XYZ file of C-alpha atoms in Angstrom:
124
model
C -0.218 0.125 -0.060
C 1.092 3.209 -0.916
C 1.717 6.017 2.223
C 3.008 9.788 2.178
C 4.995 11.175 5.128
C 6.040 14.648 4.894
C 5.188 14.917 1.013
C 7.205 11.512 0.471
C 5.566 8.778 -1.360
C 6.921 5.013 -0.038
C 5.617 1.551 -0.247
C 4.131 0.205 2.408
C 4.139 -4.024 1.929
C 1.280 -5.712 3.569
C 2.771 -7.946 6.025
C 4.338 -4.649 7.280
C 0.372 -3.144 7.465
C -0.811 -3.529 11.761
C -2.692 -6.687 12.434
C -6.016 -4.685 12.552
C -5.247 -2.883 9.187
C -4.569 -6.262 7.460
C -7.742 -7.892 9.054
C -9.936 -5.127 7.789
C -8.537 -5.256 4.718
C -9.401 -9.073 4.697
C -12.571 -8.708 5.918
C -14.098 -5.729 3.143
C -14.580 -8.081 0.230
C -17.182 -10.146 2.740
C -18.605 -7.133 4.384
C -19.234 -4.904 1.317
C -20.697 -8.136 -0.438
C -22.691 -8.583 2.659
C -24.341 -5.091 1.880
C -24.762 -4.788 -1.588
C -26.530 -8.340 -1.778
C -28.200 -8.213 1.848
C -26.228 -11.495 3.341
C -25.399 -12.040 6.837
C -21.608 -11.537 8.132
C -20.219 -13.233 10.712
C -17.120 -12.390 12.840
C -15.723 -13.919 15.556
C -13.832 -11.110 17.795
C -14.459 -8.628 15.253
C -12.793 -6.025 18.033
C -9.602 -8.044 17.992
C -6.770 -6.224 16.663
C -8.949 -3.715 15.207
C -8.806 0.040 16.529
C -11.662 1.104 18.262
C -12.831 3.770 15.418
C -12.416 1.394 12.773
C -14.532 -1.020 14.714
C -17.282 2.038 15.172
C -16.992 2.345 11.318
C -17.676 -1.485 10.397
C -20.769 -1.660 12.615
C -21.948 1.737 11.733
C -22.060 0.590 7.667
C -24.712 -1.598 9.182
C -26.151 1.219 10.662
C -25.879 3.770 7.792
C -29.621 3.152 5.718
C -27.898 4.588 2.532
C -25.480 1.930 2.432
C -27.534 -0.868 4.114
C -30.471 -1.270 1.778
C -30.810 -4.731 1.385
C -31.194 -6.661 5.126
C -27.629 -7.394 5.495
C -27.008 -8.423 9.066
C -23.701 -8.860 10.862
C -23.234 -11.174 13.668
C -20.212 -10.671 15.550
C -18.683 -11.303 19.273
C -16.282 -9.006 21.173
C -15.052 -8.590 24.404
C -14.836 -4.572 24.110
C -17.129 -2.904 26.227
C -16.295 0.312 24.374
C -18.750 -0.810 21.739
C -22.072 -1.546 24.208
C -23.384 1.796 24.282
C -26.637 3.293 23.671
C -25.000 5.505 21.244
C -23.566 2.386 19.440
C -26.307 -0.362 19.732
C -30.115 0.000 20.739
C -30.400 -2.589 23.780
C -32.095 -5.343 22.047
C -28.931 -5.501 19.523
C -26.645 -6.409 22.718
C -26.620 -10.246 23.430
C -24.857 -12.414 26.091
C -23.799 -15.637 26.393
C -23.154 -17.216 29.737
C -22.273 -21.017 30.553
C -24.651 -22.634 32.611
C -24.351 -25.081 35.077
C -24.845 -28.083 32.466
C -21.829 -26.663 30.480
C -23.956 -25.082 27.959
C -24.456 -21.798 26.777
C -27.514 -19.282 27.177
C -28.028 -16.238 25.704
C -29.973 -13.388 26.380
C -30.339 -9.618 25.538
C -29.806 -6.685 27.440
C -33.381 -5.495 26.955
C -34.055 -8.631 29.424
C -31.964 -7.591 32.112
C -33.106 -5.483 34.761
C -31.645 -4.426 38.441
C -32.735 -5.014 41.828
C -35.603 -2.146 41.580
C -36.920 -3.868 38.128
C -35.487 -1.023 36.148
C -33.765 -1.574 32.665
C -29.958 -1.369 33.065
C -28.231 1.777 31.691
C -25.851 1.739 28.498
C -24.462 5.284 28.248
């Protein structure tokens, strides 16, 4: 990839790009195809090695009505608490997985979680 630094142009081999940049470049064709054809994209640990602003950008592609016209869906796992905000997701869009006593995964929505006063948990 070409880069500019102080008016000097130089070539940066793909192998020298950051892990996050390489991950995003590898995922972009799948993401763009899904947006164009209304498909689902499933990515494990989307946030791993991806800068927070790039993560928010990828998510925003699926929330932008001008780009997201055909019902594409993004399903991903993340350990990044930064994106669990009501400015990024509605509470019904955030789901958790937890192992029960039988070692099975149970999933539940943030929308279902309430505090001891039966109020919904705040995400701001």
